[in-house]
mmCIF file of C-alpha atoms and ligand atoms in Angstrom:
data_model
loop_
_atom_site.group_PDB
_atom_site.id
_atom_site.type_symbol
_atom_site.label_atom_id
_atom_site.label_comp_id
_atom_site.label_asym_id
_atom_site.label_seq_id
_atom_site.Cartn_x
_atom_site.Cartn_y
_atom_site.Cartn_z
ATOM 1 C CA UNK A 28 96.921 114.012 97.280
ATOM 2 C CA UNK A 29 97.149 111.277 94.876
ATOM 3 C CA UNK A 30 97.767 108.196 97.345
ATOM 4 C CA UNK A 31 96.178 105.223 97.394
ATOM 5 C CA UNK A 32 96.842 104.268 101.161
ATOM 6 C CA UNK A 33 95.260 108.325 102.274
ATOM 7 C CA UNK A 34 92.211 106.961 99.750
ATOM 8 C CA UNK A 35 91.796 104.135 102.001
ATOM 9 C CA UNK A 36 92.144 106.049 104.997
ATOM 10 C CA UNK A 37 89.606 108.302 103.512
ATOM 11 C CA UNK A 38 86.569 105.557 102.358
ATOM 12 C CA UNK A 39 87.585 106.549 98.549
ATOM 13 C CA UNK A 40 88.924 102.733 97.913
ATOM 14 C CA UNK A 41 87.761 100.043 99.541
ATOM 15 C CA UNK A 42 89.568 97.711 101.777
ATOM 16 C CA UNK A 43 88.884 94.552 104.017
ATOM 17 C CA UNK A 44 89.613 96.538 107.204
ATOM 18 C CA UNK A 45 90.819 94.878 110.431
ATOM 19 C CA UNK A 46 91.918 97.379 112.666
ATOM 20 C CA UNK A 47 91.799 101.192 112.570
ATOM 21 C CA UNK A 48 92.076 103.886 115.793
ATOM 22 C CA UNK A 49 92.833 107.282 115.637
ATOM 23 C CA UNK A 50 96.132 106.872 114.513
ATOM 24 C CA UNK A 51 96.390 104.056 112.336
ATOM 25 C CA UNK A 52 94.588 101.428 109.815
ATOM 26 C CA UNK A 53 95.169 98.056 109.673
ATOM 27 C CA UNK A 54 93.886 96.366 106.573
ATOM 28 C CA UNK A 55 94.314 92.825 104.216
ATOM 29 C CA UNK A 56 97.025 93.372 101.003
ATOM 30 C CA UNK A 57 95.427 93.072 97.870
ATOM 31 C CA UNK A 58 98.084 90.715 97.054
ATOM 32 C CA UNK A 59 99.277 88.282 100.181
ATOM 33 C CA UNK A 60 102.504 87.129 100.255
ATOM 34 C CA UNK A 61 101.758 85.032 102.642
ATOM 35 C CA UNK A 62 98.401 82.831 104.351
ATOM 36 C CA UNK A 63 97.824 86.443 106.315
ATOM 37 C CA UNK A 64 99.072 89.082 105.214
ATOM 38 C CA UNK A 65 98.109 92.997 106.909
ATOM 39 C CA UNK A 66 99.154 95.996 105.751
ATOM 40 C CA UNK A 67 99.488 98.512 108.914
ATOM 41 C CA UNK A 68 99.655 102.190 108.398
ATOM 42 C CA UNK A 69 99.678 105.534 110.015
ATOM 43 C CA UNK A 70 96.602 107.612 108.988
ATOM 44 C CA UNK A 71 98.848 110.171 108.727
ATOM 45 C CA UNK A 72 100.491 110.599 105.409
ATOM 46 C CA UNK A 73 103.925 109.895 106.126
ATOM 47 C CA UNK A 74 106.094 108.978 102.647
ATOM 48 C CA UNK A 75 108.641 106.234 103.800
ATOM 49 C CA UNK A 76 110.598 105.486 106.972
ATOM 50 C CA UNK A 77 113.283 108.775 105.676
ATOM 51 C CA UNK A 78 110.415 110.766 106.782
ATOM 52 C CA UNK A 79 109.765 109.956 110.360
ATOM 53 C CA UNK A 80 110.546 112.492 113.138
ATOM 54 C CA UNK A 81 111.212 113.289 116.339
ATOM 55 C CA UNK A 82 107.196 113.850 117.048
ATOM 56 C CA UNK A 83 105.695 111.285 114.339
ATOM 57 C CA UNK A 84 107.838 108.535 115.311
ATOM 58 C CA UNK A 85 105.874 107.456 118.276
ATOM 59 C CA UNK A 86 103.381 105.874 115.633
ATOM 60 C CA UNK A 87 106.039 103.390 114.736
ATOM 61 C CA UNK A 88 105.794 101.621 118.599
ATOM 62 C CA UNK A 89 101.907 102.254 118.007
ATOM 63 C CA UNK A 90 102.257 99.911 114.848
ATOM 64 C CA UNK A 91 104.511 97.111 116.557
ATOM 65 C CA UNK A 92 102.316 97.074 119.424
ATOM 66 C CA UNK A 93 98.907 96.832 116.631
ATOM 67 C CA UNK A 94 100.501 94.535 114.658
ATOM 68 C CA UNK A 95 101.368 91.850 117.926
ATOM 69 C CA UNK A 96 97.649 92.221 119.065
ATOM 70 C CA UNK A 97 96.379 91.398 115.680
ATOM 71 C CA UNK A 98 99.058 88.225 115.568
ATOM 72 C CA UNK A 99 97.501 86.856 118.705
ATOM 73 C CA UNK A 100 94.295 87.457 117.440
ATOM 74 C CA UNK A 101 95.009 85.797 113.692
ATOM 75 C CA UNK A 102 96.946 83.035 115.488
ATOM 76 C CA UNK A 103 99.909 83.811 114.011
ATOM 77 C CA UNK A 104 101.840 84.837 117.370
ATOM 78 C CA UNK A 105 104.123 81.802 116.973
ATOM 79 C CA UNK A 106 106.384 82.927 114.387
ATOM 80 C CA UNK A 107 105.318 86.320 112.105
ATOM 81 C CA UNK A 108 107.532 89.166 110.126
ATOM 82 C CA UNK A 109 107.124 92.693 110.117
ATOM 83 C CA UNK A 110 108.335 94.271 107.402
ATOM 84 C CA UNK A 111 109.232 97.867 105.946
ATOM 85 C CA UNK A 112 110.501 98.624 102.822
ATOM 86 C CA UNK A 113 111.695 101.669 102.611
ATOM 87 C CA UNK A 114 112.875 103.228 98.583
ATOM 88 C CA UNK A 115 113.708 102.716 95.884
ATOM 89 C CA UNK A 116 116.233 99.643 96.172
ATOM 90 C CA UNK A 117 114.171 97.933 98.762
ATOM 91 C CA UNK A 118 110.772 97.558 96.696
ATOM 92 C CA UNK A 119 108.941 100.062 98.025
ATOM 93 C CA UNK A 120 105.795 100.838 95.630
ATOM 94 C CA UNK A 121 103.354 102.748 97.670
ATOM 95 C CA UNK A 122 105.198 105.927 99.110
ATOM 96 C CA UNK A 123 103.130 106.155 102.337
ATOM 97 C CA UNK A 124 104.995 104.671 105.275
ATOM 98 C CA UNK A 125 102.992 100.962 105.854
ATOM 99 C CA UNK A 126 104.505 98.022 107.798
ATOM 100 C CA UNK A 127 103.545 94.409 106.297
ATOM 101 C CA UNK A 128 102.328 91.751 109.288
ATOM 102 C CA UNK A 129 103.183 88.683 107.665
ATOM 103 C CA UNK A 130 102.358 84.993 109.383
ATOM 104 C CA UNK A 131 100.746 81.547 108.666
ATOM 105 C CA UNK A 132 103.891 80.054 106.773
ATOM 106 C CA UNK A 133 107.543 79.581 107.835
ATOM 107 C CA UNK A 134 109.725 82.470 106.690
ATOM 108 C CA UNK A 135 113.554 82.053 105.162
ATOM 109 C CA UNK A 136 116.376 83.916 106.162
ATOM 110 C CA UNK A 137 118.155 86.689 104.845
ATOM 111 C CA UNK A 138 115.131 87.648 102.922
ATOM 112 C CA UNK A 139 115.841 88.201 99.028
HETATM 113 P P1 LIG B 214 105.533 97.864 99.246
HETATM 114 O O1 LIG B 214 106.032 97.110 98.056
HETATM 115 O O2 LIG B 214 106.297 97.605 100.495
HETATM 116 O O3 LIG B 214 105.398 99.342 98.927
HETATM 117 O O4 LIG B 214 104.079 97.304 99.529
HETATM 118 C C1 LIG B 214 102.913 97.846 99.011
HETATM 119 C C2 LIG B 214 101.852 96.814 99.181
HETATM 120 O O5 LIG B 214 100.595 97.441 99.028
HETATM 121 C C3 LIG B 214 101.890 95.652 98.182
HETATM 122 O O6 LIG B 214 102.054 94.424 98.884
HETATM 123 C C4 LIG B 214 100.560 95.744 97.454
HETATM 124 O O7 LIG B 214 100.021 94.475 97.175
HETATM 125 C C5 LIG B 214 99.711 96.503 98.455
HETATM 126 N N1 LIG B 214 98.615 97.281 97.894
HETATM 127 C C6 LIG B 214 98.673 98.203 96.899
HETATM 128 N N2 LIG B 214 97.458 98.745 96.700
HETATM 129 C C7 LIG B 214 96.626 98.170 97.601
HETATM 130 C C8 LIG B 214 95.232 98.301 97.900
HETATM 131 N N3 LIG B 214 94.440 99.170 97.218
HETATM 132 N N4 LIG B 214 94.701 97.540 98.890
HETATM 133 C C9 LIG B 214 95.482 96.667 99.570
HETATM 134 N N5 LIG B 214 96.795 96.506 99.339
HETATM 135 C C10 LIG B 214 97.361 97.231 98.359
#
């Protein structure tokens, strides 16, 4: 399959790692939006949010709960966004399901 996130899963691409279990990868976005920015995804090939079911969508808790170790462990736990964009309309350009951890700045609200 022709996806870059299953090529990083796979050791085809690299990628500065930070996490990675059986279920998941955690590694640094090629371009940060932010002072840290981690992309967390299931190892898994799952496209987008619209494709989560009843038994894959026990991975999503598995991300939170990833993503608010590694924002204790970045020092970011005092204020961070996790973020999905999911289609078309909401910018999604990589069609396998990932979850931004963005911290390390302050963060407006609603989003753009
Ligand atoms: P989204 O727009 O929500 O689909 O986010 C995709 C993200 O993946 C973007 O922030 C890209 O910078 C990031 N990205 C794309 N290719 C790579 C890669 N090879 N390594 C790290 N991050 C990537």
């Amino acid at each position: 399959m022709d996806c870059v996130f299953c090529k990083i899963v796979n050791n085809q691409i690299s990628a500065k790692k930070v996490y990675e279990d059986e279920k998941v990868l955690a590694f640094y976005d090629l371009e940060p939006a932010a002072p840290e920015h981690i992309l967390i995804i299931p190892k898994e090939h799952i496209s987008s949010a619209n494709q989560l079911t009843k038994e894959n969508c026990n991975l999503v808790g598995h991300i939170f709960f990833v993503a608010s170790k590694l924002a204790s462990e970045l020092g970011i736990d005092d204020g961070y966004r996790i973020v999905n964009n999911c289609g078309e309309d909401a910018g999604q350009s990589v069609k396998h399901l990932h979850f931004h951890l963005l911290g390390g700045r302050k963060f407006t609200w609603p989003p753009g």
